[in-house]
Each structure stands twice: as structure tokens, then as C-alpha cells.
PDB file of C-alpha atoms in Angstrom:
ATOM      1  CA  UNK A   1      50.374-193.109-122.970  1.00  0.00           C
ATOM      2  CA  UNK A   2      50.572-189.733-124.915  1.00  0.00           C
ATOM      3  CA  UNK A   3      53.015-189.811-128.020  1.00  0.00           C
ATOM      4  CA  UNK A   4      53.216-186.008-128.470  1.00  0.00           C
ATOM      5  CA  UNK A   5      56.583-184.643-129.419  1.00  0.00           C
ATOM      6  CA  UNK A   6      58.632-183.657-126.483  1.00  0.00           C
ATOM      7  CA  UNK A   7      60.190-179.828-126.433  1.00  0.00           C
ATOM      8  CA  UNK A   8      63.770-179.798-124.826  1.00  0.00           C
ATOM      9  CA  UNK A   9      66.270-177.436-124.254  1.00  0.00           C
ATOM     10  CA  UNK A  10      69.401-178.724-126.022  1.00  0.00           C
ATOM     11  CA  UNK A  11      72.915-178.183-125.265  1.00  0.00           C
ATOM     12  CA  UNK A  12      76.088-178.238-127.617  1.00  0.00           C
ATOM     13  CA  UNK A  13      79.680-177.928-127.091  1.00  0.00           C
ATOM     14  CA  UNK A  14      81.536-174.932-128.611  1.00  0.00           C
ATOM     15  CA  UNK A  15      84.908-176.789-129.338  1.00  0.00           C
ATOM     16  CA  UNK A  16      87.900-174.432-127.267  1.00  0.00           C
ATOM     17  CA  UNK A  17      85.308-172.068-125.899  1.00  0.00           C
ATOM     18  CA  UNK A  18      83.714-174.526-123.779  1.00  0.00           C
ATOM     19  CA  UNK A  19      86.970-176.053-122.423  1.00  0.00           C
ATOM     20  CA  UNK A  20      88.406-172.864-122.516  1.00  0.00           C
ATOM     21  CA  UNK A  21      89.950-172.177-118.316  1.00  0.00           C
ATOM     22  CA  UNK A  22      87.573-169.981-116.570  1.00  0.00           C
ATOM     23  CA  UNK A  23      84.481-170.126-119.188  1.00  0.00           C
ATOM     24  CA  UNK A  24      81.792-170.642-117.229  1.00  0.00           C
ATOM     25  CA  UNK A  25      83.093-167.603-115.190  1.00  0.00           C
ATOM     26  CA  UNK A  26      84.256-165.609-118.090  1.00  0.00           C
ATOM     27  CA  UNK A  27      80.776-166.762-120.700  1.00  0.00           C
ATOM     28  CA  UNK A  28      78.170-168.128-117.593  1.00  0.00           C
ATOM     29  CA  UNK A  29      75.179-169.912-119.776  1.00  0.00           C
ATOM     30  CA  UNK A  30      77.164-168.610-123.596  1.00  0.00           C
ATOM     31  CA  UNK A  31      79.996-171.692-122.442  1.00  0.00           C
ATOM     32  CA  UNK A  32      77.717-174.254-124.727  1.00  0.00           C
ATOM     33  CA  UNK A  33      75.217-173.206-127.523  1.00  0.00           C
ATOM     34  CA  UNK A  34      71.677-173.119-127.332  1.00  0.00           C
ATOM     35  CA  UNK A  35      68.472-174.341-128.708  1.00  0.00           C
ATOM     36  CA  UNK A  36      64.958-175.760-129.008  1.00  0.00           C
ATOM     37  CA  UNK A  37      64.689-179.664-129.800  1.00  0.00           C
ATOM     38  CA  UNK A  38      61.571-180.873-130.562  1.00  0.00           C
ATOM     39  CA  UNK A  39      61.989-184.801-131.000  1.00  0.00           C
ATOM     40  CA  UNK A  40      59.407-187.577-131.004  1.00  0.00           C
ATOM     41  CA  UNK A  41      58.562-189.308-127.550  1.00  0.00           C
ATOM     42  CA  UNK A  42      60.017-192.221-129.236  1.00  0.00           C
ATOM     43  CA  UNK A  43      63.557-192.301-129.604  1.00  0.00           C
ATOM     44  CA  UNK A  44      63.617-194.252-131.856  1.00  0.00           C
ATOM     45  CA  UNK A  45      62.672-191.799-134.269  1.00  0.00           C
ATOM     46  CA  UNK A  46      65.024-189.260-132.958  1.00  0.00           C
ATOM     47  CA  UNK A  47      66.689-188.819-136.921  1.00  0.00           C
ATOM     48  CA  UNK A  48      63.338-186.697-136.807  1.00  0.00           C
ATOM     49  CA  UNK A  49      63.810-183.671-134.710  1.00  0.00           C
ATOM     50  CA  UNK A  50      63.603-180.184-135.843  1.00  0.00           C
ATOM     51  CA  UNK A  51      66.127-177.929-134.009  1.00  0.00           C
ATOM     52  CA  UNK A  52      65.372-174.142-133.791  1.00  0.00           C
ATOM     53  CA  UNK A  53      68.305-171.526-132.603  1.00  0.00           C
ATOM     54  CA  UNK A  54      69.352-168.094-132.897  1.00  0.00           C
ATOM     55  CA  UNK A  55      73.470-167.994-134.204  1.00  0.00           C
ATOM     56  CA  UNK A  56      75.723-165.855-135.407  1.00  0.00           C
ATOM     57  CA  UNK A  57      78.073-168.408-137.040  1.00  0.00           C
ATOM     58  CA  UNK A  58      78.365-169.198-140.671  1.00  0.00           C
ATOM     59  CA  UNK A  59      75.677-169.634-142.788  1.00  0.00           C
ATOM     60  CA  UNK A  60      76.480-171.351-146.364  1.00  0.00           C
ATOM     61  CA  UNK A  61      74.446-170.987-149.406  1.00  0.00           C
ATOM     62  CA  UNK A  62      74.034-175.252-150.062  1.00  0.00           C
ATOM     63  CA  UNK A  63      74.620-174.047-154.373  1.00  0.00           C
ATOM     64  CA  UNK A  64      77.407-171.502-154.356  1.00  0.00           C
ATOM     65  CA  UNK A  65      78.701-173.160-150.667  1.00  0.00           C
ATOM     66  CA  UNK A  66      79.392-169.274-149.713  1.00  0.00           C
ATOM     67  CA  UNK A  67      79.660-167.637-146.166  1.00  0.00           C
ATOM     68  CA  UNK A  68      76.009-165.336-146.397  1.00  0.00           C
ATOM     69  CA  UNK A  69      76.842-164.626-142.894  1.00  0.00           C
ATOM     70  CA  UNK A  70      80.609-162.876-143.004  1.00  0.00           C
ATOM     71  CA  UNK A  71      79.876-160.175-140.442  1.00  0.00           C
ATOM     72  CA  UNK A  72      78.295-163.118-138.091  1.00  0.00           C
ATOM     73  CA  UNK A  73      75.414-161.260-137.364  1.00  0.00           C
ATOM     74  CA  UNK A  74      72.454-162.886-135.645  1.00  0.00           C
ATOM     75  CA  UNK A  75      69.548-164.644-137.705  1.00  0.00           C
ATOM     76  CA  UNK A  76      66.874-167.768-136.713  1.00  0.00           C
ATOM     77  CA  UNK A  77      67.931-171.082-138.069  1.00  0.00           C
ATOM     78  CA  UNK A  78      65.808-173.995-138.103  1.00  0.00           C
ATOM     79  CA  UNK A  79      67.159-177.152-138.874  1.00  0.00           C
ATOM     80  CA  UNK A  80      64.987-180.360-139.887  1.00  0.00           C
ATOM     81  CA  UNK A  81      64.728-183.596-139.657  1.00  0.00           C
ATOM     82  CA  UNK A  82      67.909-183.776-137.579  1.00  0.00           C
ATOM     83  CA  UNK A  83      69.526-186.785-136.125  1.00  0.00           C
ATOM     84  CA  UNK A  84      70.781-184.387-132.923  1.00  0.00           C
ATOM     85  CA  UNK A  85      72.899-187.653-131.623  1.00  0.00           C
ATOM     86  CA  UNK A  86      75.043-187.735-135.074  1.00  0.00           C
ATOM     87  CA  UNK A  87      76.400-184.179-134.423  1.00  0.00           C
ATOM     88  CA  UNK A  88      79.542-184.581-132.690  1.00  0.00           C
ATOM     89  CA  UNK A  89      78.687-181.362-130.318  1.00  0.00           C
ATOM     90  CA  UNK A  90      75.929-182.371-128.828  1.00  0.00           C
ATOM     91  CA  UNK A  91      75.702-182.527-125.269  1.00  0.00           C
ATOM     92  CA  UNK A  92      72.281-183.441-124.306  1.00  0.00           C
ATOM     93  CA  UNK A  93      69.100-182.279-123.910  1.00  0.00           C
ATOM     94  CA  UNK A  94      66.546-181.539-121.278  1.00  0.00           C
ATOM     95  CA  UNK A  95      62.813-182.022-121.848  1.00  0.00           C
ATOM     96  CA  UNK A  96      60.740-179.438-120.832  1.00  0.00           C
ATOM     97  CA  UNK A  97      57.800-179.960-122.432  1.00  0.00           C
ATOM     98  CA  UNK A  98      55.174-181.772-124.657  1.00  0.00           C
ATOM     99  CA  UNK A  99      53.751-180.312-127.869  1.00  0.00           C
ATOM    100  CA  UNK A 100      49.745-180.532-127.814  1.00  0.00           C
ATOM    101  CA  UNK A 101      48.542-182.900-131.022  1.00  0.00           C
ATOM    102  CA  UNK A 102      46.330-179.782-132.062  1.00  0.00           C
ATOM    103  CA  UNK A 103      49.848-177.664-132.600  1.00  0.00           C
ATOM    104  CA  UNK A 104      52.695-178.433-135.144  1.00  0.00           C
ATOM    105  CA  UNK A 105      55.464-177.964-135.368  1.00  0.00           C
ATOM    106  CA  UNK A 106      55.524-175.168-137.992  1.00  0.00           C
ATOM    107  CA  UNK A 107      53.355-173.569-135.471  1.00  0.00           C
ATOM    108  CA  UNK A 108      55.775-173.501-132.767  1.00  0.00           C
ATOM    109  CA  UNK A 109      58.664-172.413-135.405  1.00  0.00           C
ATOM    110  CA  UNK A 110      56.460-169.526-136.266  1.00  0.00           C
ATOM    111  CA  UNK A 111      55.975-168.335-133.298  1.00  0.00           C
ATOM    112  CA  UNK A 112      59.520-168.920-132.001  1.00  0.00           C
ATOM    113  CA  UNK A 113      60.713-166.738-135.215  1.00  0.00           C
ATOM    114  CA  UNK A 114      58.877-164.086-133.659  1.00  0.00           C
ATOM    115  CA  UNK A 115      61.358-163.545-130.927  1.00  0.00           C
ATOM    116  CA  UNK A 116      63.490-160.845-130.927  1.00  0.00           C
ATOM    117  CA  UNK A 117      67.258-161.799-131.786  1.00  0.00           C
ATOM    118  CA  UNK A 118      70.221-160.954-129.701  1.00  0.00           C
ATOM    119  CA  UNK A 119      71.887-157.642-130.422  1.00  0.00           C
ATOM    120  CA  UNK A 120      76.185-157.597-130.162  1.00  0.00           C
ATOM    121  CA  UNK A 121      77.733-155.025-128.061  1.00  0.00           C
ATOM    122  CA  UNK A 122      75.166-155.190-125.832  1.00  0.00           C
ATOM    123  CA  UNK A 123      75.253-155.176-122.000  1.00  0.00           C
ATOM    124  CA  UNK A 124      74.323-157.672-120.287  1.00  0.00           C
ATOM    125  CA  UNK A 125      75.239-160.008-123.203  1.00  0.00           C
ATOM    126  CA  UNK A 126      72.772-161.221-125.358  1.00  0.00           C
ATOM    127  CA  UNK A 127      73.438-164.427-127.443  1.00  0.00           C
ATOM    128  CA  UNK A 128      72.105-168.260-127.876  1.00  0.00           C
ATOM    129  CA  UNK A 129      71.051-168.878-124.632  1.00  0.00           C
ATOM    130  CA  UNK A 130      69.173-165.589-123.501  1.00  0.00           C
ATOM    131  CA  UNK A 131      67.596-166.199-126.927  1.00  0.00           C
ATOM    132  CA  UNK A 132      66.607-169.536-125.221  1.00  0.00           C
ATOM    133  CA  UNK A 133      65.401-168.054-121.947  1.00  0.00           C
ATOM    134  CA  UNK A 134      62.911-165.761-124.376  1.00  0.00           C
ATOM    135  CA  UNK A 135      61.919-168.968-125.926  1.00  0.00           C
ATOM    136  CA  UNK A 136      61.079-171.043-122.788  1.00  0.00           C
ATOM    137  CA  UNK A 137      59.311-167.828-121.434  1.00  0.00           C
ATOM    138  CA  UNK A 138      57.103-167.751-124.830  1.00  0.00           C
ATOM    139  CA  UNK A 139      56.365-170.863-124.694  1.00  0.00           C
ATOM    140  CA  UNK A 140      55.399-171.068-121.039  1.00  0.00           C
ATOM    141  CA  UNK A 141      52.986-168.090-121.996  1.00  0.00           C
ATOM    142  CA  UNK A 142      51.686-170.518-124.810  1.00  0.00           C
ATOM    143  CA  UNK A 143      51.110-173.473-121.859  1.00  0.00           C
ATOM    144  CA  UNK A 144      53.504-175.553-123.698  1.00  0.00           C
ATOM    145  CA  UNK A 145      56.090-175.786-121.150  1.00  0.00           C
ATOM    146  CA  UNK A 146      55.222-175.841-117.682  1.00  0.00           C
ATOM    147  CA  UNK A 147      55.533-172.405-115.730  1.00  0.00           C
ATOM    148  CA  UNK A 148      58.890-173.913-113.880  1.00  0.00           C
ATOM    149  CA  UNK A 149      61.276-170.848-112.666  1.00  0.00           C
ATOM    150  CA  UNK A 150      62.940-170.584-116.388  1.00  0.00           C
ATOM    151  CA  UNK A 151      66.182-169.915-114.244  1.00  0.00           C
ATOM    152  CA  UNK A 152      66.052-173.034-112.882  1.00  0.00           C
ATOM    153  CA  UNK A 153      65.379-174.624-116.291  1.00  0.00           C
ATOM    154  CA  UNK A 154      68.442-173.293-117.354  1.00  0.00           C
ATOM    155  CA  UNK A 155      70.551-174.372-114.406  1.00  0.00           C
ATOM    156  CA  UNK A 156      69.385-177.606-114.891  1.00  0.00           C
ATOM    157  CA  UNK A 157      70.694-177.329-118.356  1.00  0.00           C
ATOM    158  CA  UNK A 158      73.738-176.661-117.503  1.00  0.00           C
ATOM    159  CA  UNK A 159      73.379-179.226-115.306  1.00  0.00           C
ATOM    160  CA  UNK A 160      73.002-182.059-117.919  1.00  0.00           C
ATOM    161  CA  UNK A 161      75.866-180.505-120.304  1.00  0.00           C
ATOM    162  CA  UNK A 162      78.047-179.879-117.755  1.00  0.00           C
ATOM    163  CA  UNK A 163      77.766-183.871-116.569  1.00  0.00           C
ATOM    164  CA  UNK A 164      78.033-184.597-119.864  1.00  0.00           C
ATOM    165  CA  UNK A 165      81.757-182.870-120.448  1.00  0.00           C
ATOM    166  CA  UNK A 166      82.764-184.618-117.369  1.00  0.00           C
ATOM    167  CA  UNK A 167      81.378-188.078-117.592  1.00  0.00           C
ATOM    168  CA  UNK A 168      81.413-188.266-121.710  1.00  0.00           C
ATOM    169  CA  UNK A 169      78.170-189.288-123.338  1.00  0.00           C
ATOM    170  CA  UNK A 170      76.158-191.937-121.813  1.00  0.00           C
ATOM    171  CA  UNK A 171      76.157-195.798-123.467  1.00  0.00           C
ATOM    172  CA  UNK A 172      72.679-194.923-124.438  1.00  0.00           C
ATOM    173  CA  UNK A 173      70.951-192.479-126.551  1.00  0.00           C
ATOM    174  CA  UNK A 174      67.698-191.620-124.478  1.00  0.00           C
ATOM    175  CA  UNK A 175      69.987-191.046-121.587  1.00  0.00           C
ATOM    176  CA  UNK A 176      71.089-188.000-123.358  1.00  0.00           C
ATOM    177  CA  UNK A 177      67.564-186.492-123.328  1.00  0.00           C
ATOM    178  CA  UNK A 178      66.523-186.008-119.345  1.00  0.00           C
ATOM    179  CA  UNK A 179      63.608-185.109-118.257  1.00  0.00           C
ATOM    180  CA  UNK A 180      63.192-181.811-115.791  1.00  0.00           C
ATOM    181  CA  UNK A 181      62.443-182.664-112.392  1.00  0.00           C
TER     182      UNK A 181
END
């Protein structure tokens, strides 16, 4: 039985956005926020996961607790040893992968941070989730992720988050993380 950390596409609700009437027509995949979860097989470890995302929302200095992001411009945020679960806009998360024991994590963040970030004003629309589709696509290149149809990576996704706004959260926590099939 391998116990190599599992890579998963992770969903999160966007407060009024993502109830917002029409969103998925108006925003398509930008109705939730994206991002790369890489958690431990075990879940009960999951207060160890290192989420990885491109945003343009806030981004406060932790000393003088200002905004160093007023203009919400796009930057690479990494987040570490995350409890995903304990933030109340998570959705769920889909695993699409499983990180080799001769790659970190670091590794993976590195090469993620390498990935061009979305421009505004730009048509189509770049934001979170095409940042995501770059991401799965590097690391299918890296054989990381199997080469699955990223499209239908993403629909399935959607899939999870979207069962997830209409049934609320499951009883248990490792029935938030689903596997691709």
C-alpha cells in the first residue's frame, strides 16, 4: 500500500459569487476558486496539506496586517500546513494524482511557481482555474498526474463542488476528497 501524498484539485466557494443566479453561465469554471492540494494519503493527517493557487484577493502583511495587494493583481500563494476541512469555503477536492517519494513537495511548488499567472482584461478570461488547467497540464508533462483529458478533470471538479453546494458537506471528512474515475 503506497503512502505517497495525493495531488487534488480543490474547490472553494466564493461566498455571493458562487450562489450568485446565472454564475455558472455568466463565470463557467471562475463560479468556485481554484487550487492544488497536496494532502497525505492518510486523512488523518489532513491538518498537513500544502495548498498552492494563483489569486488576486488580498494579501496581508502578518506584522503591519496591511492590504500588499490593493490593485488585486495576480501573484502565487502557497499556503502550508493547512487543515483544508477548517476553512469554511471549502468544497472538496478531487484526487488526481500521487506524488513520487523521490519528489517533494518544495519540488512540485517550484515548479508550479513557474507557471505563468493570469493576466486581467484578457479574452478568454484568465483567472484561478485556467491557472489550474496549466497546472494539471504541467504536471501531467511531469508524469505526476495521469494524462486524463484535463477537461474532463475539470468537469469532474465541478462535479464534486457542485454536489457539494447542493447536498452540503458530507458527515465525513475523506468523503470530501474523491478520487477521479
Amino acid at each position: 500500500m503506497s503512502n505517497k501524498p495525493r495531488i487534488c484539485v480543490a474547490l472553494f466557494h466564493r461566498n455571493a459569487i458562487t450562489v450568485a443566479e446565472g454564475a455558472e453561465e455568466r463565470l463557467g469554471f471562475a463560479m468556485y476558486h481554484w487550487a492544488i492540494l497536496i494532502r497525505p494519503k492518510d486523512i488523518r493527517e489532513i491538518d498537513h496539506c500544502t495548498l498552492i493557487d494563483a489569486t488576486d484577493g488580498m494579501n496581508f502583511d502578518p506584522v503591519t496586517h496591511i492590504d500588499s495587494n490593493p490593485t488585486h493583481e495576480w501573484w502565487f500563494r502557497v499556503r502550508t500546513a493547512i487543515k483544508p476541512v477548517s476553512t469554511a469555503s471549502f468544497l472538496g477536492a478531487l484526487e488526481i494524482g500521487k506524488l513520487p517519494k523521490s519528489i517533494s513537495v518544495q519540488q512540485v511548488v517550484d515548479q508550479l511557481s513557474r507557471i505563468p499567472l493570469p493576466r486581467k482584461h484578457q479574452l478568454p478570461d484568465q483567472n484561478c482555474a485556467t491557472w489550474v488547467y496549466a497546472a494539471i497540464e504541467t504536471l501531467q508533462q511531469t508524469g505526476y498526474v495521469s494524462a486524463t483529458d484535463v477537461q474532463r478533470i475539470m468537469d469532474a471538479s465541478m462535479a464534486v463542488a457542485h454536489g457539494i453546494m447542493a447536498n452540503g458537506p458530507p458527515e465525513k471528512i475523506k468523503d470530501r476528497f474523491q478520487l477521479l474515475r
